[in-house]
mmCIF file of C-alpha atoms and ligand atoms in Angstrom:
data_model
loop_
_atom_site.group_PDB
_atom_site.id
_atom_site.type_symbol
_atom_site.label_atom_id
_atom_site.label_comp_id
_atom_site.label_asym_id
_atom_site.label_seq_id
_atom_site.Cartn_x
_atom_site.Cartn_y
_atom_site.Cartn_z
ATOM 1 C CA MET A 1 87.319 101.951 104.011
ATOM 2 C CA GLN A 2 87.545 105.587 102.914
ATOM 3 C CA ASN A 3 86.428 106.616 99.681
ATOM 4 C CA VAL A 4 84.997 103.075 98.472
ATOM 5 C CA PHE A 5 81.549 102.594 97.720
ATOM 6 C CA VAL A 6 80.222 99.011 97.380
ATOM 7 C CA PHE A 7 77.109 98.890 95.619
ATOM 8 C CA ASP A 8 74.685 96.559 97.434
ATOM 9 C CA HIS A 9 71.756 96.705 95.159
ATOM 10 C CA PRO A 10 70.358 93.240 94.905
ATOM 11 C CA LEU A 11 70.553 93.074 91.261
ATOM 12 C CA ILE A 12 73.864 94.208 91.120
ATOM 13 C CA GLN A 13 74.773 91.528 93.597
ATOM 14 C CA HIS A 14 72.937 88.746 91.914
ATOM 15 C CA LYS A 15 74.443 89.129 88.600
ATOM 16 C CA VAL A 16 77.775 89.581 90.045
ATOM 17 C CA SER A 17 77.396 86.001 91.553
ATOM 18 C CA LEU A 18 76.577 84.694 87.972
ATOM 19 C CA LEU A 19 79.663 86.395 86.693
ATOM 20 C CA ARG A 20 81.941 84.643 89.231
ATOM 21 C CA ASP A 21 80.468 81.357 88.301
ATOM 22 C CA LYS A 22 83.085 79.385 85.922
ATOM 23 C CA ASN A 23 80.240 78.030 84.098
ATOM 24 C CA THR A 24 78.988 81.248 82.765
ATOM 25 C CA SER A 25 79.824 81.346 78.849
ATOM 26 C CA ALA A 26 81.506 84.279 77.286
ATOM 27 C CA LYS A 27 78.136 85.485 75.898
ATOM 28 C CA GLU A 28 76.417 85.342 79.115
ATOM 29 C CA PHE A 29 79.372 86.990 80.778
ATOM 30 C CA ARG A 30 79.436 89.808 78.137
ATOM 31 C CA GLU A 31 75.638 90.502 78.605
ATOM 32 C CA LEU A 32 76.028 90.535 82.503
ATOM 33 C CA VAL A 33 78.898 92.969 82.375
ATOM 34 C CA ALA A 34 76.713 95.086 80.411
ATOM 35 C CA GLU A 35 73.746 94.968 82.540
ATOM 36 C CA ILE A 36 75.810 95.577 85.829
ATOM 37 C CA SER A 37 77.295 98.625 84.043
ATOM 38 C CA VAL A 38 73.860 99.921 83.437
ATOM 39 C CA LEU A 39 72.871 99.448 86.996
ATOM 40 C CA MET A 40 76.243 100.925 88.356
ATOM 41 C CA CYS A 41 76.089 104.014 86.094
ATOM 42 C CA TYR A 42 72.585 104.708 87.711
ATOM 43 C CA GLU A 43 74.250 104.551 91.252
ATOM 44 C CA VAL A 44 77.398 106.388 90.165
ATOM 45 C CA THR A 45 75.786 109.367 88.732
ATOM 46 C CA ARG A 46 73.308 110.144 91.648
ATOM 47 C CA ASP A 47 75.380 113.181 92.651
ATOM 48 C CA ILE A 48 75.290 114.842 89.373
ATOM 49 C CA PRO A 49 73.849 118.199 89.525
ATOM 50 C CA LEU A 50 70.591 119.278 87.962
ATOM 51 C CA LYS A 51 69.212 122.593 86.972
ATOM 52 C CA GLU A 52 65.568 123.606 86.194
ATOM 53 C CA ILE A 53 64.395 124.572 83.021
ATOM 54 C CA GLU A 54 60.774 125.454 81.525
ATOM 55 C CA LEU A 55 59.460 123.377 78.738
ATOM 56 C CA GLU A 56 56.021 123.097 76.852
ATOM 57 C CA THR A 57 54.270 119.640 77.322
ATOM 58 C CA PRO A 58 51.474 118.873 74.933
ATOM 59 C CA VAL A 59 49.062 120.518 77.456
ATOM 60 C CA GLY A 60 50.817 123.081 79.356
ATOM 61 C CA PHE A 61 54.185 124.361 80.577
ATOM 62 C CA ALA A 62 56.316 122.674 83.092
ATOM 63 C CA ARG A 63 59.220 123.822 85.308
ATOM 64 C CA THR A 64 61.302 120.651 85.434
ATOM 65 C CA LYS A 65 64.857 119.340 85.912
ATOM 66 C CA VAL A 66 67.597 118.515 83.503
ATOM 67 C CA ILE A 67 71.241 117.467 84.072
ATOM 68 C CA SER A 68 73.802 120.373 84.495
ATOM 69 C CA GLY A 69 77.180 120.882 85.677
ATOM 70 C CA LYS A 70 80.298 119.499 84.305
ATOM 71 C CA LYS A 71 80.378 117.363 81.268
ATOM 72 C CA LEU A 72 81.412 113.732 81.592
ATOM 73 C CA ALA A 73 83.863 111.435 80.049
ATOM 74 C CA ILE A 74 84.030 107.754 80.673
ATOM 75 C CA VAL A 75 87.489 106.112 80.032
ATOM 76 C CA PRO A 76 87.484 102.291 79.777
ATOM 77 C CA ILE A 77 90.888 100.530 80.346
ATOM 78 C CA LEU A 78 91.484 98.057 77.583
ATOM 79 C CA ARG A 79 90.901 95.662 77.101
ATOM 80 C CA ALA A 80 88.613 94.445 79.788
ATOM 81 C CA GLY A 81 86.980 97.856 80.533
ATOM 82 C CA LEU A 82 85.319 98.043 77.062
ATOM 83 C CA GLY A 83 82.837 95.519 78.377
ATOM 84 C CA MET A 84 81.292 98.126 80.771
ATOM 85 C CA ALA A 85 81.482 101.036 78.191
ATOM 86 C CA ASP A 86 78.302 100.120 76.337
ATOM 87 C CA GLY A 87 76.127 99.665 79.271
ATOM 88 C CA PHE A 88 77.139 102.981 80.503
ATOM 89 C CA LEU A 89 76.497 104.828 77.084
ATOM 90 C CA GLN A 90 72.948 103.388 77.240
ATOM 91 C CA LEU A 91 72.226 105.606 80.142
ATOM 92 C CA MET A 92 74.714 108.321 79.346
ATOM 93 C CA PRO A 93 74.818 108.592 75.617
ATOM 94 C CA MET A 94 76.129 112.235 75.590
ATOM 95 C CA ALA A 95 79.408 111.074 77.521
ATOM 96 C CA ARG A 96 82.504 111.173 75.574
ATOM 97 C CA VAL A 97 84.528 108.273 75.528
ATOM 98 C CA GLY A 98 88.485 108.076 75.848
ATOM 99 C CA HIS A 99 90.482 104.829 75.730
ATOM 100 C CA ILE A 100 93.433 103.745 77.632
ATOM 101 C CA GLY A 101 95.384 100.488 76.807
ATOM 102 C CA ILE A 102 96.999 98.846 79.599
ATOM 103 C CA TYR A 103 97.965 95.234 79.978
ATOM 104 C CA ARG A 104 99.691 93.517 83.014
ATOM 105 C CA ASP A 105 103.160 91.827 82.572
ATOM 106 C CA ASN A 106 102.547 88.232 83.410
ATOM 107 C CA LYS A 107 105.653 87.750 85.311
ATOM 108 C CA THR A 108 106.465 91.094 87.039
ATOM 109 C CA LEU A 109 102.497 92.294 87.163
ATOM 110 C CA GLN A 110 103.692 95.646 86.331
ATOM 111 C CA PRO A 111 101.247 97.683 83.935
ATOM 112 C CA ILE A 112 102.370 98.178 80.384
ATOM 113 C CA GLU A 113 100.697 101.282 78.441
ATOM 114 C CA TYR A 114 100.274 100.934 74.818
ATOM 115 C CA TYR A 115 97.319 103.205 73.944
ATOM 116 C CA CYS A 116 95.940 106.518 74.994
ATOM 117 C CA LYS A 117 93.260 108.564 73.156
ATOM 118 C CA LEU A 118 91.323 111.125 75.211
ATOM 119 C CA PRO A 119 88.709 113.617 74.318
ATOM 120 C CA THR A 120 90.473 116.821 73.506
ATOM 121 C CA ASP A 121 88.470 118.649 76.034
ATOM 122 C CA ILE A 122 88.972 116.188 78.703
ATOM 123 C CA ASP A 123 90.260 118.820 81.338
ATOM 124 C CA GLU A 124 86.572 120.320 81.180
ATOM 125 C CA ARG A 125 85.137 117.014 82.137
ATOM 126 C CA ASP A 126 84.679 114.811 85.055
ATOM 127 C CA VAL A 127 85.956 111.382 84.466
ATOM 128 C CA ILE A 128 84.823 107.906 85.290
ATOM 129 C CA LEU A 129 87.327 105.197 84.520
ATOM 130 C CA LEU A 130 85.996 101.713 83.939
ATOM 131 C CA ASP A 131 87.822 98.473 84.523
ATOM 132 C CA PRO A 132 86.193 95.158 85.840
ATOM 133 C CA MET A 133 89.126 94.213 88.077
ATOM 134 C CA LEU A 134 91.199 96.215 90.568
ATOM 135 C CA ALA A 135 93.726 93.642 91.715
ATOM 136 C CA THR A 136 97.221 94.822 92.649
ATOM 137 C CA GLY A 137 96.129 98.373 91.686
ATOM 138 C CA GLY A 138 98.978 99.145 89.081
ATOM 139 C CA SER A 139 96.845 99.466 86.098
ATOM 140 C CA ALA A 140 94.396 101.740 87.921
ATOM 141 C CA CYS A 141 97.157 103.871 89.490
ATOM 142 C CA ASP A 142 98.695 104.260 85.880
ATOM 143 C CA ALA A 143 95.408 105.088 84.156
ATOM 144 C CA VAL A 144 94.538 107.808 86.707
ATOM 145 C CA LYS A 145 98.091 109.299 86.231
ATOM 146 C CA PHE A 146 97.596 109.629 82.476
ATOM 147 C CA ILE A 147 94.469 111.319 83.117
ATOM 148 C CA LYS A 148 95.692 113.764 85.882
ATOM 149 C CA LYS A 149 98.426 114.680 83.320
ATOM 150 C CA ARG A 150 95.646 116.241 81.345
ATOM 151 C CA ASN A 151 94.712 118.447 84.319
ATOM 152 C CA VAL A 152 91.179 116.588 85.151
ATOM 153 C CA LYS A 153 90.168 117.379 88.423
ATOM 154 C CA ASN A 154 87.467 114.843 89.287
ATOM 155 C CA ILE A 155 88.128 111.308 88.690
ATOM 156 C CA LYS A 156 86.009 108.161 89.790
ATOM 157 C CA PHE A 157 87.019 104.578 89.339
ATOM 158 C CA MET A 158 84.412 102.124 88.676
ATOM 159 C CA CYS A 159 84.990 98.638 88.710
ATOM 160 C CA LEU A 160 83.178 95.275 89.500
ATOM 161 C CA ILE A 161 85.377 93.373 91.831
ATOM 162 C CA ALA A 162 88.242 95.076 93.859
ATOM 163 C CA SER A 163 90.870 93.698 96.132
ATOM 164 C CA GLU A 164 91.663 94.770 99.472
ATOM 165 C CA THR A 165 95.362 95.300 98.250
ATOM 166 C CA GLY A 166 94.041 97.427 94.946
ATOM 167 C CA VAL A 167 91.737 99.454 96.945
ATOM 168 C CA ALA A 168 94.730 100.304 99.499
ATOM 169 C CA ARG A 169 97.096 101.168 96.639
ATOM 170 C CA LEU A 170 94.821 103.056 94.666
ATOM 171 C CA HIS A 171 93.806 105.134 97.768
ATOM 172 C CA ALA A 172 97.294 105.718 98.989
ATOM 173 C CA GLU A 173 98.618 107.071 95.435
ATOM 174 C CA HIS A 174 95.553 108.859 94.574
ATOM 175 C CA PRO A 175 93.338 109.615 97.673
ATOM 176 C CA ASP A 176 91.043 112.098 95.727
ATOM 177 C CA VAL A 177 89.779 109.432 93.369
ATOM 178 C CA SER A 178 86.548 107.512 94.999
ATOM 179 C CA ILE A 179 86.184 103.820 94.346
ATOM 180 C CA TYR A 180 82.725 102.304 93.310
ATOM 181 C CA CYS A 181 82.594 98.528 93.044
ATOM 182 C CA ALA A 182 80.313 95.660 93.424
ATOM 183 C CA ALA A 183 82.566 93.658 95.745
ATOM 184 C CA VAL A 184 85.892 93.877 97.679
ATOM 185 C CA ASP A 185 87.592 90.486 97.802
ATOM 186 C CA GLU A 186 90.107 89.490 100.451
ATOM 187 C CA LYS A 187 93.420 88.480 98.788
ATOM 188 C CA LEU A 188 95.395 88.188 95.563
ATOM 189 C CA ASN A 189 96.903 84.761 94.534
ATOM 190 C CA ASP A 190 100.839 84.454 93.550
ATOM 191 C CA HIS A 191 99.646 85.488 90.067
ATOM 192 C CA GLY A 192 98.101 88.458 90.975
ATOM 193 C CA TYR A 193 94.430 87.293 90.409
ATOM 194 C CA ILE A 194 91.921 88.302 92.872
ATOM 195 C CA ILE A 195 90.440 85.612 95.027
ATOM 196 C CA PRO A 196 87.917 84.350 94.698
ATOM 197 C CA GLY A 197 87.183 86.828 92.071
ATOM 198 C CA LEU A 198 86.126 85.843 88.495
ATOM 199 C CA GLY A 199 89.072 84.724 86.694
ATOM 200 C CA ASP A 200 90.530 86.768 83.868
ATOM 201 C CA ALA A 201 87.918 89.339 82.845
ATOM 202 C CA GLY A 202 89.560 89.991 79.441
ATOM 203 C CA ASP A 203 89.804 86.361 78.519
ATOM 204 C CA ARG A 204 86.225 85.664 79.745
ATOM 205 C CA LEU A 205 84.536 88.764 78.021
ATOM 206 C CA PHE A 206 86.391 87.941 74.840
ATOM 207 C CA GLY A 207 86.478 84.147 74.768
ATOM 208 C CA THR A 208 90.456 84.144 74.485
ATOM 209 C CA LYS A 209 91.152 81.234 76.764
HETATM 210 C C1 LIG B 301 93.317 93.243 83.891
HETATM 211 C C2 LIG B 301 92.144 94.052 84.502
HETATM 212 C C3 LIG B 301 92.824 95.113 84.781
HETATM 213 C C4 LIG B 301 94.217 94.543 85.383
HETATM 214 C C5 LIG B 301 94.165 94.736 86.935
HETATM 215 O O1 LIG B 301 93.719 93.364 82.605
HETATM 216 O O2 LIG B 301 91.391 94.485 83.294
HETATM 217 O O3 LIG B 301 93.152 96.215 83.932
HETATM 218 O O4 LIG B 301 94.153 93.296 84.914
HETATM 219 O O5 LIG B 301 95.198 94.239 87.559
HETATM 220 P P1 LIG B 301 96.180 95.169 88.238
HETATM 221 O O6 LIG B 301 95.209 95.817 89.258
HETATM 222 O O7 LIG B 301 97.015 94.257 89.095
HETATM 223 O O8 LIG B 301 96.665 96.182 87.537
HETATM 224 P P2 LIG B 301 94.842 92.684 81.793
HETATM 225 O O9 LIG B 301 96.180 93.133 82.301
HETATM 226 O O10 LIG B 301 94.487 91.153 82.192
HETATM 227 O O11 LIG B 301 94.558 93.192 80.437
HETATM 228 P P3 LIG B 301 93.392 92.833 79.387
HETATM 229 O O12 LIG B 301 92.242 93.667 79.753
HETATM 230 O O13 LIG B 301 93.831 93.223 78.047
HETATM 231 O O14 LIG B 301 93.063 91.402 79.300
HETATM 232 N N1 LIG B 302 93.041 90.922 86.088
HETATM 233 C C1 LIG B 302 91.941 90.086 85.942
HETATM 234 O O1 LIG B 302 91.325 90.176 84.914
HETATM 235 N N2 LIG B 302 91.411 89.239 87.045
HETATM 236 C C2 LIG B 302 92.097 89.260 88.143
HETATM 237 O O2 LIG B 302 91.745 88.573 89.023
HETATM 238 C C3 LIG B 302 93.377 90.194 88.267
HETATM 239 C C4 LIG B 302 93.573 90.819 87.175
#
């Protein structure tokens, strides 16, 4: 699969297995999503450019490296994407945060947008979209469309579990958007849930079912 990066780090894989377990409580689920997001943030930011600076240590001068290049914004897709934002911000506290509210209609599975608030200078930033699940791909494609309307050139999509269908759709509609995930599951059921997946990510995060 083009443009899809599956993080195979053992810690990520182990924690995703715990997430999948139906006996994992909402508290544990939230903690695990945050921990996995920290680990995925570490992986997804590998290509951030660095520049050399000089600074004074307590005992001398050092030529050393700091992050440079374009600024970053993360955009969680509400609701479930919120669970990934804090983990990300632990490592990248300087990132700006936009929010896009989208839910999937239960019957049609079509994405319905209800909120969008993005940083005013988002066109000057690289964007990482966050959502635990890429199922039919409808929500992700809509979110990417919103962000592209604001002239953002570099968008990455990061999720925990993707389906083959979702990957294919996002790739077909937005081939420039790279997908980062911990697993690509085989299929969707008749209700658009990823199988085996982890169930409804929003409900499991927030205990709404
Ligand atoms: C879930 C998930 C994605 C979407 C994926 O959100 O967090 O946003 O479904 O499905 P898709 O790829 O078929 O569009 P949901 O609609 O359950 O909303 P919620 O996060 O508010 O619970
Ligand atoms: N949304 C979820 O939360 N889980 C799925 O499996 C599919 C869509």
